[in-house]
Amino acid sequence: MKTMLLYFSPTHTTRRVLRAIAEGVGRPYTQWDVTLPADRARFMQAPPPIDRDTLVLLGAPVYGGLISAAFLPVLTALHGNGAPCVPVCLYGNRSYDEALRQMYGEACKAGFVPVAAAAFVGEHSFTSEIAAGRPNQDDIAQARAFGAELGRREEGGLRPLKEEDVPWHPRDAVLLGRHRHNLSEVGPAVCAERCVGCGSCVGACPTATLRMAPGSIAEVAGDTCIKCRACARICPTEAIDLDDPLFYETVEDCVASFGSPDCENTCFFRHRDEPDF
């Protein structure tokens, strides 16, 4: 068997977890990072061939209870050819809602056979006050243990995971704090006085929301922001962030509603003794 990693990871938490899982499986692996727009475009133009002897780890973060729309076209471009796959999502300590079931369904449509699934906790993209430092050393150890179990089960044949084996929670049933927030029109704001024109934020943006303006100052180029805050995390002068009262209010509600205690990681396999039909 071979191992292949395919991930969308604006703040690198998904990447860390998928690599740890692959390390646990215990053999060399290839990896495809489709976080940035140019990388996604190249990947979709010429997706790699996949055969039944390849274990594919699919990873993406959860935004608002779903997988980012930026990752879905990548899955659509793939041809699984019956290869086993493992959907993995990273969520910010609230809930992964429908995201893992969504990844399962898209993987099946692409011709993969999901054999396991996992939901890991990552530091919330809005604030470091929620799930701070996650995934931490314990999370990475659990990811490696999950990979090791995958490797052990390969020897006896990995069993297909049923859709009902993958938990989900309707997003409409989840209250985020005192009331619901609509951040669809909230995007990054650049402080021209602080911006040094390094371009780090532009290079880190997974949706091409930012560009360098004349005079080497970063500026907002569109309304495709997914609120990952990769730009804010990488900026060396704190010149960019989601500077909006609604965003600050949302962060306060998130901290109050699900800031603690930290959630646990969950991994799912088909029960060994359960019949196929």
Coordinates of C-alpha atoms in Angstrom, one line a residue:
M1 CA 0.0 0.0 0.0
K2 CA 1.0 3.6 -0.6
T3 CA -0.1 6.7 1.4
M4 CA -1.2 10.0 -0.1
L5 CA -2.1 13.2 1.8
L6 CA -4.4 15.8 0.3
Y7 CA -5.2 18.8 2.5
F8 CA -6.5 22.4 2.6
S9 CA -4.9 24.0 5.6
P10 CA -4.8 27.8 5.9
T11 CA -3.3 27.9 9.4
H12 CA -1.5 24.5 9.1
T13 CA -3.4 22.7 11.8
T14 CA -4.9 20.2 9.4
R15 CA -1.5 19.7 7.8
R16 CA 0.0 18.8 11.1
V17 CA -2.6 16.3 12.0
L18 CA -2.6 14.6 8.6
R19 CA 1.2 14.3 8.7
A20 CA 1.0 12.7 12.2
I21 CA -1.6 10.2 11.0
A22 CA 0.6 9.3 8.1
E23 CA 3.6 8.9 10.4
G24 CA 1.5 6.5 12.5
V25 CA 0.7 4.4 9.4
G26 CA 4.4 4.0 9.2
R27 CA 5.6 4.3 5.6
P28 CA 6.7 7.1 3.3
Y29 CA 3.9 9.3 1.9
T30 CA 3.3 11.8 -0.8
Q31 CA 1.4 15.0 -0.1
W32 CA -0.6 17.6 -1.9
D33 CA -1.2 20.9 -0.3
V34 CA -4.1 22.7 -2.1
T35 CA -4.4 25.6 0.3
L36 CA -3.4 28.3 -2.1
P37 CA -5.4 29.2 -5.2
A38 CA -2.5 28.6 -7.7
D39 CA -1.8 25.1 -6.1
R40 CA -5.5 24.2 -6.3
A41 CA -5.7 25.2 -10.0
R42 CA -2.6 23.2 -10.9
F43 CA -3.9 20.2 -9.0
M44 CA -7.3 20.2 -10.6
Q45 CA -5.8 20.6 -14.1
A46 CA -3.7 17.5 -13.6
P47 CA -4.9 15.4 -10.6
P48 CA -2.5 12.5 -9.7
P49 CA -3.6 9.0 -10.7
I50 CA -4.9 7.0 -7.8
D51 CA -5.3 3.2 -7.6
R52 CA -6.8 0.8 -5.1
D53 CA -3.4 0.4 -3.4
T54 CA -3.3 4.0 -2.2
L55 CA -4.6 5.0 1.2
V56 CA -5.7 8.6 0.8
L57 CA -6.0 11.0 3.8
L58 CA -8.3 13.9 3.0
G59 CA -8.1 16.9 5.4
A60 CA -9.8 20.3 5.8
P61 CA -10.9 22.7 8.5
V62 CA -14.5 23.3 9.5
Y63 CA -16.0 26.8 8.9
G64 CA -19.5 27.3 10.1
G65 CA -20.2 23.6 10.4
L66 CA -19.1 22.8 6.8
I67 CA -16.0 22.2 4.8
S68 CA -14.7 25.2 3.0
A69 CA -16.1 25.6 -0.5
A70 CA -12.6 26.2 -1.7
F71 CA -11.8 22.5 -1.0
L72 CA -14.8 20.9 -2.6
P73 CA -13.8 21.4 -6.3
V74 CA -10.6 19.6 -5.5
L75 CA -12.5 16.5 -4.4
T76 CA -14.7 16.8 -7.5
A77 CA -11.7 16.7 -9.7
L78 CA -10.4 13.5 -8.2
H79 CA -11.0 9.9 -9.4
G80 CA -10.8 7.6 -6.5
N81 CA -11.0 4.4 -8.5
G82 CA -12.1 2.5 -5.4
A83 CA -9.1 3.5 -3.3
P84 CA -9.6 3.6 0.5
C85 CA -9.7 7.1 2.1
V86 CA -9.9 8.7 5.5
P87 CA -11.8 12.0 5.8
V88 CA -10.3 14.2 8.6
C89 CA -11.7 17.5 9.7
L90 CA -10.3 20.1 12.2
Y91 CA -12.7 22.2 14.2
G92 CA -12.4 25.0 16.6
N93 CA -13.8 23.4 19.8
R94 CA -17.5 24.0 19.1
S95 CA -18.7 21.1 16.8
Y96 CA -17.9 19.7 13.4
D97 CA -21.6 19.7 12.7
E98 CA -22.2 18.3 9.1
A99 CA -18.6 18.7 7.9
L100 CA -17.3 15.1 8.4
R101 CA -20.5 13.6 6.9
Q102 CA -20.1 16.1 4.1
M103 CA -16.5 15.0 3.4
Y104 CA -17.6 11.4 3.5
G105 CA -20.3 12.0 0.9
E106 CA -18.0 14.0 -1.4
A107 CA -15.3 11.2 -1.1
C108 CA -17.9 8.6 -2.1
K109 CA -19.0 10.7 -5.1
A110 CA -15.4 10.9 -6.2
G111 CA -15.1 7.1 -6.2
F112 CA -13.3 6.6 -2.9
V113 CA -14.2 4.0 -0.3
P114 CA -14.0 5.7 3.2
V115 CA -12.6 3.2 5.7
A116 CA -12.3 5.5 8.7
A117 CA -12.9 9.1 9.7
A118 CA -11.7 11.5 12.4
A119 CA -12.4 15.0 13.8
F120 CA -9.6 16.8 15.6
V121 CA -9.6 20.0 17.6
G122 CA -7.5 22.9 16.3
E123 CA -7.1 26.4 17.7
H124 CA -10.1 28.5 16.6
S125 CA -9.4 30.7 13.6
F126 CA -11.1 33.7 15.3
T127 CA -9.1 33.8 18.5
S128 CA -6.3 32.0 20.4
E129 CA -8.6 32.1 23.5
I130 CA -10.4 29.0 22.1
A131 CA -8.6 25.7 22.0
A132 CA -5.3 27.5 22.5
G133 CA -2.3 25.7 21.0
R134 CA -4.3 22.8 19.6
P135 CA -3.3 20.5 18.1
N136 CA -0.9 20.1 21.0
Q137 CA 1.5 17.2 21.7
D138 CA -1.3 15.0 23.0
D139 CA -3.3 15.6 19.9
I140 CA -0.4 14.7 17.7
A141 CA 0.2 11.6 19.7
Q142 CA -3.5 10.6 19.2
A143 CA -3.2 11.3 15.5
R144 CA -0.2 9.0 15.3
A145 CA -2.0 6.3 17.3
F146 CA -5.0 6.6 14.9
G147 CA -2.6 6.2 12.0
A148 CA -1.0 3.2 13.7
E149 CA -4.4 1.6 14.1
L150 CA -5.1 2.2 10.4
G151 CA -1.8 0.4 9.6
R152 CA -2.8 -2.6 11.8
R153 CA -6.2 -2.8 10.2
E154 CA -4.8 -2.8 6.7
E155 CA -3.2 -6.2 7.4
G156 CA -6.7 -7.8 7.8
G157 CA -8.3 -5.6 5.2
L158 CA -9.9 -2.2 5.8
R159 CA -13.7 -2.4 6.0
P160 CA -15.8 0.3 4.3
L161 CA -17.3 2.9 6.7
K162 CA -21.1 3.3 6.5
E163 CA -22.6 6.7 6.3
E164 CA -24.5 6.2 9.5
D165 CA -21.1 5.4 11.2
V166 CA -20.1 9.1 10.7
P167 CA -21.7 11.4 13.3
W168 CA -23.2 14.7 12.4
H169 CA -25.2 17.5 14.0
P170 CA -27.6 19.8 12.1
R171 CA -26.1 23.3 12.0
D172 CA -29.5 24.9 12.5
A173 CA -29.8 23.2 16.0
V174 CA -26.6 24.9 17.2
L175 CA -26.7 28.3 18.9
L176 CA -23.5 30.3 18.7
G177 CA -23.8 32.5 21.8
R178 CA -26.5 34.9 22.6
H179 CA -27.7 35.2 19.0
R180 CA -26.7 34.2 15.5
H181 CA -24.2 36.2 13.5
N182 CA -23.8 36.7 9.8
L183 CA -20.2 37.4 9.0
S184 CA -20.6 36.9 5.3
E185 CA -19.8 40.6 4.5
V186 CA -17.0 40.9 7.1
G187 CA -13.5 40.8 5.6
P188 CA -9.9 41.9 6.4
A189 CA -8.9 45.5 6.8
V190 CA -5.4 46.7 6.2
C191 CA -3.8 49.5 8.3
A192 CA -1.7 51.3 5.8
E193 CA 0.4 53.0 8.5
R194 CA 1.6 49.6 9.8
C195 CA 1.8 47.7 6.5
V196 CA 5.5 47.3 5.4
G197 CA 4.6 45.8 2.1
C198 CA 6.2 42.4 2.8
G199 CA 3.4 40.6 1.0
S200 CA 3.2 37.8 3.6
C201 CA -0.6 38.2 3.9
V202 CA -1.1 38.0 0.2
G203 CA 1.0 34.9 -0.1
A204 CA -0.9 33.2 2.8
C205 CA -4.5 34.0 1.7
P206 CA -6.2 30.8 0.5
T207 CA -8.9 32.6 -1.5
A208 CA -7.0 35.4 -3.3
T209 CA -8.9 38.0 -1.2
L210 CA -5.7 40.1 -0.9
R211 CA -3.3 41.6 -3.4
M212 CA -0.4 44.1 -3.4
A213 CA -1.4 47.6 -4.5
P214 CA 0.8 50.2 -6.2
G215 CA 3.2 51.4 -3.6
S216 CA 3.7 47.9 -2.2
I217 CA 0.8 48.0 0.3
A218 CA -1.6 45.1 0.8
E219 CA -5.2 45.7 -0.1
V220 CA -8.5 43.8 -0.2
A221 CA -9.1 42.6 -3.7
G222 CA -12.5 40.7 -3.3
D223 CA -15.2 39.4 -1.0
T224 CA -14.1 35.8 -0.9
C225 CA -12.7 35.9 2.7
I226 CA -13.4 32.7 4.6
K227 CA -12.3 34.2 8.0
C228 CA -9.4 31.8 8.5
R229 CA -7.3 34.8 9.6
A230 CA -4.2 33.3 8.0
C231 CA -3.3 36.8 7.0
A232 CA -3.5 38.2 10.5
R233 CA -1.5 35.3 11.9
I234 CA 1.4 35.8 9.5
C235 CA 1.6 39.6 9.4
P236 CA 4.8 40.7 11.2
T237 CA 3.4 44.1 12.1
E238 CA -0.2 43.3 13.0
A239 CA -1.3 45.5 10.0
I240 CA -4.3 43.3 9.0
D241 CA -7.2 41.6 10.7
L242 CA -11.0 41.3 10.6
D243 CA -11.5 44.8 12.0
D244 CA -15.2 45.0 12.4
P245 CA -17.5 45.4 15.5
L246 CA -19.6 42.5 14.4
F247 CA -16.5 40.3 14.3
Y248 CA -15.4 41.4 17.8
E249 CA -18.9 40.7 19.1
T250 CA -18.9 37.3 17.5
V251 CA -15.6 36.4 19.2
E252 CA -16.9 37.4 22.6
D253 CA -19.9 35.2 22.1
C254 CA -17.8 32.3 20.9
V255 CA -15.5 32.5 23.9
A256 CA -18.5 32.6 26.3
S257 CA -20.4 29.8 24.5
F258 CA -17.7 27.2 23.8
G259 CA -14.4 28.6 24.8
S260 CA -14.0 25.9 27.5
P261 CA -13.5 23.1 28.3
D262 CA -11.6 21.8 25.4
C263 CA -13.3 19.2 23.3
E264 CA -11.8 15.8 22.6
N265 CA -10.7 14.3 19.3
T266 CA -12.8 11.5 17.9
C267 CA -11.9 8.7 15.5
F268 CA -14.3 6.3 13.8
F269 CA -13.8 2.8 12.3
R270 CA -16.3 0.2 11.2
H271 CA -16.8 -2.3 13.9
R272 CA -14.8 -5.5 13.2
D273 CA -17.7 -7.8 13.9
E274 CA -20.4 -5.9 12.0
P275 CA -21.6 -7.6 8.9
D276 CA -21.2 -5.8 5.5
F277 CA -24.9 -6.1 4.7

